[in-house]
Coordinates of N, CA and C in Angstrom, one line a residue:
M1 N 61.1 -3.0 -41.1 CA 60.5 -4.0 -41.4 C 60.6 -4.2 -43.2
K2 N 60.8 -5.2 -43.7 CA 60.8 -5.3 -45.1 C 59.3 -5.1 -45.7
P3 N 59.5 -4.3 -46.8 CA 58.2 -3.9 -47.4 C 57.3 -5.1 -47.9
S4 N 58.1 -6.0 -48.4 CA 57.4 -7.1 -49.3 C 56.7 -8.1 -48.0
D5 N 57.0 -7.8 -46.6 CA 56.3 -8.5 -45.5 C 55.0 -7.7 -45.0
V6 N 54.8 -6.6 -45.6 CA 53.9 -5.8 -45.0 C 52.6 -5.7 -46.0
T7 N 51.4 -5.6 -45.5 CA 50.4 -5.4 -46.3 C 49.7 -4.4 -46.0
V8 N 49.3 -3.4 -46.8 CA 48.3 -2.1 -46.6 C 46.8 -2.6 -46.9
L9 N 46.0 -2.4 -45.7 CA 44.7 -3.0 -46.0 C 43.7 -1.6 -46.3
V10 N 43.2 -1.6 -47.3 CA 42.5 -0.3 -47.9 C 41.0 -0.7 -47.8
P11 N 40.0 -0.6 -47.0 CA 38.7 -0.9 -47.3 C 38.0 0.1 -47.9
T12 N 37.1 -0.2 -48.9 CA 36.5 0.7 -50.0 C 34.8 0.6 -50.1
Y13 N 34.4 1.7 -50.1 CA 32.9 1.5 -50.5 C 32.6 2.7 -51.5
N14 N 32.4 2.7 -52.6 CA 32.4 4.1 -53.5 C 33.5 4.9 -53.3
E15 N 34.5 4.3 -53.7 CA 35.8 5.0 -53.7 C 36.8 4.9 -55.0
K16 N 35.5 5.2 -56.3 CA 36.4 5.0 -57.5 C 37.1 6.2 -57.8
E17 N 36.6 7.1 -57.3 CA 37.4 8.5 -57.6 C 39.0 8.6 -57.1
N18 N 39.0 8.0 -55.8 CA 40.1 8.1 -55.1 C 41.1 6.8 -55.3
L19 N 40.7 5.8 -55.5 CA 41.5 4.7 -55.7 C 42.4 4.6 -56.8
P20 N 42.2 4.9 -57.9 CA 43.2 5.2 -59.1 C 44.5 6.2 -58.8
K21 N 44.2 7.0 -57.8 CA 45.3 7.8 -57.6 C 46.0 7.2 -56.2
L22 N 45.2 6.8 -55.4 CA 45.9 6.0 -54.1 C 46.9 4.9 -54.4
I23 N 46.7 4.0 -54.9 CA 47.7 2.9 -55.4 C 49.0 3.4 -55.9
P24 N 48.8 4.1 -57.0 CA 50.4 4.5 -57.5 C 51.0 5.5 -56.3
A25 N 50.3 6.1 -55.6 CA 50.9 7.1 -54.5 C 51.5 6.1 -53.4
I26 N 50.8 5.0 -53.0 CA 51.6 3.9 -52.1 C 52.7 3.5 -52.6
L27 N 52.7 2.9 -53.7 CA 53.6 2.3 -54.4 C 54.9 3.3 -54.8
A28 N 54.6 4.6 -55.0 CA 55.7 5.6 -55.2 C 56.7 5.5 -54.1
E29 N 56.0 5.6 -52.8 CA 56.6 5.5 -51.4 C 57.4 4.4 -50.9
V30 N 56.6 3.2 -51.2 CA 57.3 2.0 -50.8 C 56.8 0.9 -52.0
P31 N 57.8 0.8 -53.0 CA 57.4 0.0 -54.2 C 57.0 -1.4 -53.9
Q32 N 57.8 -2.2 -53.0 CA 57.5 -3.4 -52.8 C 56.4 -3.8 -51.8
I33 N 55.7 -2.8 -51.2 CA 54.7 -3.2 -50.2 C 53.6 -3.9 -50.9
R34 N 52.9 -4.6 -50.1 CA 51.7 -5.3 -50.5 C 50.5 -4.4 -50.2
I35 N 49.3 -4.4 -51.2 CA 48.3 -3.6 -50.9 C 47.1 -4.6 -51.0
L36 N 46.1 -4.7 -50.3 CA 44.8 -5.5 -50.2 C 43.8 -4.4 -50.2
V37 N 43.0 -4.6 -51.2 CA 41.9 -3.6 -51.2 C 40.7 -4.5 -50.9
I38 N 39.9 -4.0 -50.0 CA 38.8 -4.8 -49.4 C 37.5 -4.1 -49.7
D39 N 36.7 -4.4 -50.7 CA 35.5 -3.8 -51.2 C 34.3 -4.5 -50.9
D40 N 33.4 -3.7 -50.2 CA 32.2 -4.1 -49.8 C 31.2 -4.0 -50.7
N41 N 31.4 -4.6 -51.7 CA 30.2 -4.7 -52.9 C 29.8 -3.1 -53.4
S42 N 30.7 -2.3 -53.5 CA 30.5 -1.0 -53.9 C 29.5 -0.7 -55.1
P43 N 28.4 0.0 -55.0 CA 27.6 -0.1 -56.4 C 28.1 1.1 -57.3
D44 N 29.2 1.8 -56.9 CA 29.7 2.7 -57.9 C 30.7 2.0 -58.8
G45 N 31.0 0.7 -58.5 CA 32.1 0.1 -59.4 C 33.5 0.0 -59.0
T46 N 33.6 0.4 -57.7 CA 34.8 0.6 -57.3 C 35.7 -1.0 -57.2
G47 N 35.0 -2.0 -56.9 CA 35.5 -3.3 -56.9 C 36.2 -3.8 -58.3
A48 N 35.3 -3.3 -59.1 CA 35.7 -3.9 -60.7 C 37.0 -3.0 -61.2
L49 N 37.0 -1.7 -60.6 CA 37.9 -0.8 -61.2 C 39.2 -1.3 -60.1
A50 N 39.1 -1.9 -59.2 CA 40.2 -2.4 -58.4 C 40.9 -3.6 -59.2
D51 N 39.9 -4.4 -59.7 CA 40.3 -5.7 -60.3 C 41.0 -5.3 -61.5
R52 N 40.6 -4.2 -62.5 CA 41.3 -3.7 -63.5 C 42.9 -3.1 -63.1
L53 N 42.9 -2.4 -61.9 CA 44.0 -1.9 -61.4 C 45.1 -2.9 -61.1
A54 N 44.6 -4.2 -60.6 CA 45.2 -5.3 -60.2 C 46.1 -6.1 -61.3
E55 N 45.2 -5.9 -62.5 CA 45.8 -6.6 -63.6 C 47.2 -6.2 -64.0
N56 N 47.4 -4.9 -63.7 CA 48.7 -4.3 -64.1 C 49.7 -4.1 -62.8
T57 N 49.1 -4.6 -61.8 CA 49.8 -4.1 -60.3 C 50.0 -5.5 -59.6
P58 N 51.2 -6.1 -59.7 CA 51.3 -7.4 -59.0 C 51.4 -7.1 -57.4
Q59 N 51.5 -6.1 -57.0 CA 51.4 -5.9 -55.6 C 50.2 -5.9 -55.0
L60 N 49.0 -5.5 -55.8 CA 47.8 -5.4 -55.6 C 46.8 -6.7 -55.5
T61 N 46.2 -6.9 -54.3 CA 45.0 -7.9 -54.5 C 44.0 -7.2 -53.9
V62 N 42.8 -7.8 -54.7 CA 41.4 -7.3 -54.2 C 40.7 -8.4 -53.7
L63 N 39.8 -8.0 -52.4 CA 39.1 -8.8 -51.9 C 37.6 -8.3 -51.7
H64 N 36.9 -9.2 -52.6 CA 35.5 -8.7 -52.9 C 34.5 -9.3 -51.6
R65 N 33.9 -8.4 -51.0 CA 32.8 -8.8 -49.8 C 31.5 -8.7 -50.5
T66 N 30.5 -9.4 -50.0 CA 29.0 -9.4 -50.6 C 28.3 -8.4 -50.1
A67 N 28.7 -7.7 -48.9 CA 27.7 -6.6 -48.6 C 28.6 -5.7 -47.8
K68 N 27.7 -4.3 -47.5 CA 28.6 -3.8 -46.6 C 28.2 -3.9 -44.9
E69 N 29.2 -4.5 -44.2 CA 28.9 -5.2 -42.9 C 29.4 -4.0 -41.8
G70 N 30.4 -3.0 -42.2 CA 30.8 -2.2 -41.4 C 32.5 -2.2 -41.5
L71 N 33.1 -1.2 -41.1 CA 34.6 -1.0 -41.2 C 35.2 -2.1 -40.4
G72 N 34.7 -2.5 -39.2 CA 35.5 -3.5 -38.5 C 35.5 -4.9 -39.1
A73 N 34.3 -5.1 -39.8 CA 34.1 -6.6 -40.2 C 35.0 -6.5 -41.5
A74 N 35.2 -5.3 -42.3 CA 36.1 -5.3 -43.4 C 37.4 -5.6 -43.1
Y75 N 37.8 -5.1 -41.9 CA 39.3 -5.0 -41.5 C 39.5 -6.4 -41.0
L76 N 38.6 -6.9 -40.2 CA 38.9 -8.3 -39.9 C 39.1 -9.4 -40.9
H77 N 38.4 -9.4 -41.9 CA 38.3 -10.2 -42.9 C 39.7 -9.8 -43.7
G78 N 40.1 -8.6 -43.9 CA 41.3 -8.3 -44.6 C 42.6 -9.0 -43.8
M79 N 42.4 -8.6 -42.6 CA 43.4 -9.2 -41.6 C 43.9 -10.7 -41.9
A80 N 42.8 -11.3 -41.7 CA 42.9 -12.9 -41.7 C 43.6 -13.2 -43.1
V81 N 43.0 -12.7 -44.1 CA 43.5 -12.9 -45.4 C 44.9 -12.8 -45.7
A82 N 45.3 -11.4 -45.3 CA 46.8 -11.0 -45.3 C 47.9 -11.9 -44.5
L83 N 47.3 -12.4 -43.4 CA 47.8 -13.4 -42.4 C 48.1 -14.6 -43.2
E84 N 47.1 -15.0 -43.8 CA 47.1 -16.2 -44.5 C 48.2 -16.1 -45.8
Q85 N 48.2 -14.9 -46.2 CA 49.3 -14.6 -47.5 C 50.6 -14.4 -46.9
G86 N 51.0 -14.7 -45.6 CA 52.2 -14.5 -45.0 C 52.8 -13.1 -44.8
A87 N 51.8 -12.2 -44.4 CA 52.1 -10.8 -44.1 C 52.9 -11.0 -42.7
Q88 N 53.8 -10.2 -42.3 CA 54.4 -10.0 -41.0 C 53.8 -8.8 -40.1
A89 N 53.1 -8.1 -40.9 CA 52.5 -6.7 -40.4 C 51.6 -6.2 -41.4
V90 N 50.5 -5.8 -40.9 CA 49.4 -5.0 -41.7 C 49.4 -3.4 -41.4
I91 N 49.0 -2.8 -42.2 CA 48.7 -1.2 -41.7 C 47.3 -0.9 -42.4
T92 N 46.5 -0.3 -41.5 CA 45.1 0.0 -41.9 C 45.2 1.4 -42.6
M93 N 44.5 1.8 -43.6 CA 44.6 3.0 -44.5 C 43.2 3.3 -44.9
D94 N 42.7 4.5 -44.9 CA 41.5 4.9 -45.4 C 41.9 5.2 -46.9
A95 N 40.8 5.1 -47.8 CA 41.0 5.2 -49.0 C 41.0 6.5 -49.8
D96 N 40.7 7.7 -48.9 CA 40.3 9.0 -49.4 C 41.4 9.8 -49.3
F97 N 42.8 9.4 -49.0 CA 43.8 10.5 -48.8 C 43.8 11.1 -47.4
S98 N 43.0 11.0 -46.7 CA 43.1 11.4 -45.3 C 44.2 11.0 -44.6
H99 N 44.8 9.8 -45.1 CA 46.0 9.2 -44.2 C 47.0 9.4 -45.6
S100 N 48.1 10.0 -45.4 CA 49.1 10.3 -46.4 C 50.1 9.1 -46.6
P101 N 50.2 8.8 -47.8 CA 51.1 7.5 -48.1 C 52.5 7.9 -47.8
L102 N 52.7 9.2 -47.8 CA 54.2 9.8 -47.2 C 54.8 9.2 -46.0
V103 N 53.7 8.8 -44.9 CA 54.0 8.4 -43.6 C 54.5 6.8 -43.7
L104 N 54.1 6.1 -44.8 CA 54.3 4.7 -44.7 C 55.8 4.2 -44.5
P105 N 56.9 4.9 -44.8 CA 58.2 4.4 -44.7 C 58.5 4.7 -43.3
R106 N 58.1 5.7 -42.5 CA 58.2 5.8 -41.1 C 57.3 4.8 -40.3
F107 N 56.3 4.1 -40.8 CA 55.6 3.0 -40.2 C 56.3 1.9 -40.2
L108 N 57.1 1.4 -41.3 CA 57.8 0.4 -41.5 C 58.9 0.3 -40.6
D109 N 59.7 1.6 -40.4 CA 60.8 1.6 -39.7 C 60.3 1.3 -38.1
L110 N 59.2 2.0 -37.7 CA 58.8 1.7 -36.3 C 58.2 0.4 -35.9
L111 N 57.5 -0.3 -37.0 CA 57.3 -1.6 -36.6 C 58.2 -2.6 -36.4
D112 N 59.5 -2.1 -36.5 CA 60.6 -3.1 -36.4 C 60.8 -3.1 -34.8
Q113 N 60.4 -2.1 -34.1 CA 60.6 -1.7 -32.8 C 59.4 -1.9 -31.9
H114 N 58.3 -1.8 -32.3 CA 57.1 -1.7 -31.8 C 55.9 -2.8 -32.4
D115 N 55.3 -3.3 -31.5 CA 54.0 -4.3 -32.1 C 52.8 -3.5 -32.7
V116 N 52.6 -2.1 -32.3 CA 51.6 -1.6 -32.7 C 52.0 -0.1 -33.0
V117 N 51.6 0.4 -34.2 CA 52.2 1.8 -34.2 C 50.8 2.6 -34.9
I118 N 50.7 3.7 -34.1 CA 49.4 4.5 -34.2 C 49.7 5.7 -34.8
G119 N 49.1 6.1 -35.8 CA 49.2 7.4 -36.5 C 48.4 8.3 -36.0
S120 N 48.9 9.4 -35.0 CA 48.1 10.1 -34.2 C 48.0 11.7 -34.6
R121 N 46.7 11.9 -34.5 CA 46.3 13.5 -34.6 C 46.7 14.4 -33.5
R122 N 47.0 13.4 -32.4 CA 46.8 14.2 -31.1 C 48.1 14.2 -30.2
V123 N 49.3 13.9 -30.8 CA 50.4 13.9 -30.1 C 51.2 15.3 -30.9
P124 N 52.2 15.8 -30.1 CA 52.9 16.8 -30.7 C 53.6 16.5 -32.2
G125 N 52.9 17.5 -33.1 CA 53.3 17.2 -34.6 C 52.2 16.7 -35.2
G126 N 51.1 16.1 -34.5 CA 50.1 15.9 -35.4 C 49.1 16.8 -35.4
D127 N 48.3 16.8 -36.5 CA 47.1 17.7 -36.7 C 46.1 17.2 -37.7
V128 N 45.1 18.2 -37.9 CA 44.1 17.9 -38.9 C 43.7 19.1 -39.5
E129 N 43.3 19.0 -40.7 CA 42.9 19.9 -41.9 C 41.7 19.7 -42.3
N130 N 41.0 20.9 -42.7 CA 39.7 21.0 -43.3 C 38.7 20.5 -42.4
W131 N 38.8 20.5 -41.3 CA 37.6 20.0 -40.4 C 36.8 21.3 -39.8
S132 N 35.5 21.3 -39.6 CA 34.8 22.0 -38.9 C 35.0 22.3 -37.4
L133 N 34.7 23.4 -36.6 CA 34.9 23.4 -35.5 C 34.0 22.3 -34.8
L134 N 32.7 22.1 -35.1 CA 32.1 21.0 -34.7 C 32.7 19.7 -34.5
R135 N 33.2 19.4 -35.7 CA 33.9 18.0 -35.9 C 35.3 18.0 -35.0
H136 N 35.8 19.1 -35.0 CA 37.1 19.2 -34.0 C 36.5 18.8 -32.5
A137 N 35.5 19.5 -32.2 CA 35.0 19.5 -30.8 C 34.6 17.8 -30.4
I138 N 33.8 17.2 -31.5 CA 33.3 16.0 -31.3 C 34.5 14.9 -31.2
S139 N 35.5 15.1 -32.4 CA 36.5 14.3 -32.0 C 37.4 14.3 -31.0
G140 N 37.9 15.8 -30.6 CA 38.5 15.9 -29.4 C 38.1 15.4 -28.1
G141 N 36.7 15.8 -28.0 CA 35.7 15.1 -27.0 C 35.7 13.4 -26.8
G142 N 35.8 12.9 -28.1 CA 35.5 11.4 -28.0 C 37.2 11.0 -27.6
S143 N 38.0 11.7 -28.0 CA 39.4 11.2 -27.7 C 39.7 11.2 -26.2
L144 N 39.6 12.5 -25.7 CA 39.5 12.6 -24.2 C 38.6 11.6 -23.5
Y145 N 37.3 11.3 -24.1 CA 36.4 10.3 -23.2 C 37.3 9.0 -23.1
C146 N 37.7 8.5 -24.3 CA 38.3 7.1 -24.5 C 39.7 7.1 -23.5
R147 N 40.5 8.2 -23.6 CA 41.5 8.4 -22.7 C 41.0 8.2 -21.1
L148 N 40.1 8.9 -20.7 CA 39.8 8.7 -19.4 C 39.2 7.6 -19.0
L149 N 38.5 6.8 -19.7 CA 37.8 5.7 -19.5 C 38.4 4.4 -19.6
L150 N 39.6 4.5 -20.8 CA 40.1 3.3 -21.0 C 41.7 3.3 -20.7
S151 N 42.5 4.5 -21.1 CA 43.7 4.2 -20.8 C 44.5 5.9 -21.2
P152 N 45.1 6.4 -20.4 CA 45.9 7.7 -20.7 C 47.0 7.4 -21.7
K153 N 47.4 6.3 -21.8 CA 48.4 6.0 -22.9 C 48.7 6.2 -24.1
I154 N 47.2 6.0 -24.8 CA 46.9 6.6 -25.9 C 46.1 7.7 -26.2
H155 N 46.7 8.7 -26.9 CA 46.1 9.9 -27.1 C 44.9 9.9 -28.3
D156 N 45.0 8.9 -29.4 CA 44.1 8.9 -30.4 C 43.7 7.6 -30.7
F157 N 42.6 7.1 -29.7 CA 42.0 5.9 -29.9 C 41.2 5.8 -31.1
T158 N 40.4 6.8 -31.7 CA 39.7 6.6 -32.8 C 40.2 6.8 -34.3
G159 N 41.6 7.3 -34.2 CA 42.3 7.2 -35.6 C 42.4 5.9 -36.2
G160 N 42.2 6.1 -37.7 CA 42.3 4.9 -38.4 C 43.6 4.6 -39.2
Y161 N 44.7 5.2 -39.0 CA 46.1 4.7 -39.7 C 46.8 4.3 -38.8
N162 N 46.8 2.9 -38.7 CA 47.6 2.2 -37.7 C 48.4 0.9 -38.2
G163 N 49.6 0.5 -37.7 CA 50.0 -0.7 -37.8 C 50.2 -1.8 -36.9
Y164 N 50.0 -3.1 -37.2 CA 50.0 -4.1 -36.4 C 51.0 -5.1 -36.6
T165 N 51.8 -5.7 -36.0 CA 52.6 -6.7 -36.6 C 51.9 -8.2 -36.3
R166 N 52.5 -9.1 -37.0 CA 51.8 -10.4 -37.0 C 51.6 -10.8 -35.4
E167 N 52.6 -10.7 -34.6 CA 52.7 -10.9 -33.3 C 51.4 -10.2 -32.6
A168 N 51.3 -8.8 -32.8 CA 50.2 -8.1 -32.3 C 48.9 -8.7 -32.4
L169 N 48.6 -9.1 -33.7 CA 47.4 -9.5 -34.0 C 47.2 -10.9 -33.3
R170 N 48.3 -11.7 -33.3 CA 48.0 -12.9 -32.5 C 47.7 -12.7 -31.1
R171 N 48.3 -11.8 -30.3 CA 48.0 -11.6 -29.0 C 46.7 -10.9 -28.6
I172 N 46.4 -10.0 -29.5 CA 44.7 -9.4 -29.5 C 43.9 -10.6 -29.7
G173 N 44.0 -11.3 -30.7 CA 43.2 -12.5 -31.0 C 42.1 -11.9 -31.6
L174 N 42.0 -12.0 -33.1 CA 41.0 -11.4 -34.0 C 39.6 -12.1 -33.7
D175 N 39.6 -13.4 -33.3 CA 38.4 -14.1 -33.1 C 37.6 -13.5 -31.8
R176 N 38.5 -12.8 -30.9 CA 37.9 -12.0 -29.8 C 37.5 -10.6 -30.0
V177 N 37.6 -10.0 -31.4 CA 37.3 -8.7 -31.4 C 35.9 -8.7 -32.0
Q178 N 35.0 -7.8 -31.3 CA 33.5 -8.0 -31.6 C 32.8 -6.7 -32.3
T179 N 33.4 -5.8 -32.4 CA 33.2 -4.3 -33.1 C 33.3 -4.6 -34.7
K180 N 31.9 -4.4 -35.4 CA 31.9 -4.3 -36.6 C 32.0 -3.1 -37.4
G181 N 31.8 -2.1 -36.6 CA 31.6 -0.7 -37.2 C 33.1 0.2 -36.8
F182 N 32.9 1.5 -36.6 CA 34.1 2.3 -36.3 C 34.5 2.1 -35.1
G183 N 33.9 1.5 -34.2 CA 34.2 1.3 -32.7 C 35.4 0.3 -32.8
F184 N 35.7 -0.3 -33.9 CA 36.7 -1.4 -34.2 C 38.1 -0.8 -33.7
Q185 N 38.5 0.5 -34.2 CA 39.4 1.3 -33.8 C 39.7 1.2 -32.4
V186 N 38.8 1.7 -31.7 CA 38.9 1.7 -30.2 C 39.4 0.4 -29.7
E187 N 38.5 -0.6 -30.0 CA 38.6 -2.0 -29.3 C 40.0 -2.5 -29.7
M188 N 40.6 -2.2 -31.0 CA 41.7 -3.1 -31.4 C 43.0 -2.4 -30.3
K189 N 42.9 -1.0 -30.2 CA 43.9 -0.3 -29.4 C 43.9 -0.8 -27.9
Y190 N 42.7 -0.8 -27.4 CA 42.6 -1.3 -25.9 C 43.1 -2.5 -25.9
R191 N 42.5 -3.5 -26.8 CA 43.1 -4.9 -26.6 C 44.5 -5.2 -26.6
A192 N 45.0 -4.3 -27.6 CA 46.5 -4.4 -27.7 C 47.3 -4.0 -26.4
L193 N 46.9 -2.8 -25.7 CA 47.2 -2.6 -24.5 C 47.2 -3.6 -23.4
K194 N 46.0 -4.4 -23.4 CA 45.7 -5.3 -22.5 C 46.5 -6.5 -22.6
A195 N 47.1 -6.9 -23.9 CA 47.5 -7.8 -24.3 C 49.2 -7.7 -24.1
G196 N 49.5 -6.4 -23.5 CA 51.0 -6.2 -23.2 C 51.8 -5.9 -24.5
C197 N 51.1 -5.5 -25.6 CA 51.8 -5.0 -26.7 C 52.5 -3.8 -26.6
R198 N 53.5 -3.6 -27.3 CA 54.6 -2.4 -27.1 C 53.7 -1.4 -28.3
V199 N 53.2 -0.3 -27.6 CA 52.3 0.4 -28.4 C 52.9 1.8 -28.5
M200 N 53.0 2.4 -29.6 CA 53.5 3.9 -29.8 C 52.7 4.6 -30.6
E201 N 52.7 5.9 -30.4 CA 52.1 6.9 -31.5 C 53.1 7.7 -32.1
T202 N 52.9 8.1 -33.5 CA 53.7 8.7 -34.2 C 52.7 10.0 -34.8
P203 N 53.2 11.1 -35.1 CA 52.3 12.2 -35.3 C 52.0 12.0 -36.8
I204 N 50.9 12.4 -37.3 CA 50.4 12.4 -38.8 C 49.4 13.7 -38.8
H205 N 49.6 14.0 -40.0 CA 48.7 15.3 -40.7 C 47.6 14.6 -41.3
F206 N 46.5 14.7 -40.8 CA 45.1 14.2 -41.3 C 44.5 15.3 -42.1
V207 N 44.2 14.9 -43.4 CA 43.5 15.8 -44.2 C 41.9 15.3 -44.5
D208 N 41.0 16.1 -44.2 CA 39.6 15.5 -44.7 C 39.5 15.3 -46.2
R209 N 38.9 14.3 -46.4 CA 38.6 13.9 -47.8 C 38.1 15.0 -48.6
T210 N 38.6 15.2 -50.0 CA 38.2 16.2 -51.0 C 37.1 15.7 -51.9
L211 N 37.3 14.3 -52.3 CA 36.5 13.4 -53.1 C 35.8 12.4 -52.5
G212 N 34.4 12.1 -53.0 CA 33.6 11.3 -52.6 C 32.9 11.6 -51.2
A213 N 32.0 10.7 -50.8 CA 31.4 11.1 -49.4 C 32.0 10.5 -48.2
S214 N 31.7 11.3 -47.2 CA 32.3 10.9 -45.9 C 31.4 9.7 -45.5
K215 N 31.9 8.7 -44.8 CA 31.3 7.7 -43.9 C 31.1 8.1 -42.6
M216 N 31.6 9.1 -41.9 CA 31.4 9.5 -40.7 C 29.8 9.9 -40.5
S217 N 29.4 9.7 -39.1 CA 28.0 10.2 -38.9 C 27.9 10.2 -37.5
G218 N 27.0 10.8 -36.8 CA 26.6 10.7 -35.5 C 26.3 9.4 -35.0
K219 N 25.7 8.5 -35.7 CA 25.5 7.2 -35.2 C 26.8 6.5 -34.9
I220 N 27.5 6.6 -36.1 CA 29.0 5.9 -35.9 C 29.6 6.4 -34.7
F221 N 29.5 7.6 -34.4 CA 30.5 8.3 -33.2 C 29.9 7.5 -32.0
V222 N 28.5 7.6 -31.7 CA 27.9 7.3 -30.5 C 28.2 5.8 -30.5
E223 N 28.4 5.0 -31.4 CA 28.5 3.5 -31.3 C 29.8 3.4 -31.0
A224 N 31.1 4.1 -31.3 CA 32.3 3.9 -30.8 C 32.5 4.4 -29.2
M225 N 31.8 5.3 -28.8 CA 31.6 5.7 -27.4 C 31.1 4.8 -26.6
L226 N 30.0 4.1 -27.0 CA 29.3 3.1 -26.2 C 30.1 1.8 -26.2
K227 N 30.9 1.7 -27.3 CA 31.9 0.4 -27.2 C 32.9 0.6 -26.2
A228 N 33.5 1.8 -26.0 CA 34.4 2.0 -24.8 C 34.0 1.6 -23.5
I229 N 32.6 2.1 -23.4 CA 32.2 1.7 -22.1 C 32.2 0.2 -21.9
R230 N 31.8 -0.5 -22.9 CA 31.6 -1.9 -22.8 C 33.1 -2.7 -22.5
L231 N 34.0 -2.1 -23.5 CA 35.5 -2.6 -23.1 C 35.9 -2.5 -21.7
R232 N 35.6 -1.3 -21.3 CA 36.2 -0.9 -19.8 C 35.8 -2.0 -19.0
F233 N 34.4 -2.8 -19.1 CA 33.9 -3.4 -18.1 C 34.1 -5.2 -18.6
Q234 N 34.4 -5.2 -19.9 CA 34.2 -6.6 -20.3 C 35.7 -7.2 -20.6
V235 N 36.6 -6.3 -21.0 CA 38.0 -7.2 -21.5 C 38.7 -7.2 -20.3

């Protein structure tokens, strides 16, 4: 897929330490790709920083939201804007370097043949760095739970490094996606399967953030697991 037809969606909340490094790292791998930073009114000034970066980076656009309403809400807003701007595919990516920009060229190649590409920590070649044993247990248990409840076809339901073609988003129907928090990742993948999208997983090396504060919490994990139950009986 042509890089200029793809928009990388980067949601931010208090990411001023990471963003100035991430934008050039993305463009070093794929110079023509578009980037949409979706800032949820970060109190640390991330939004204003993104605006300054955009002044000298024509590939970068900044979407300012008025409040922190959840990861899913930010992504849905960003997807709608990217589609309006003509994007033929979007890639969802964390701002904290847990998702390596080095994988982006592979995503673009795979999106030529698939509707949805999942950056997976749980297929051969995928792994995680800098996690505690407890977090490994929680994440692994959550992934197994989603596979048993929803579908064995996807090994990493909860990961956030994913690519969706314009056709995939049309089939999923963004107006039908209900989850505003981290359960959004589970819902999007399950809806893609139910809609008959061509879904594939590619291995990634996930590195836990070294700068800034993690947004993950027990409450977020429980929300995602409860969402899986609702999806199983509602979609």
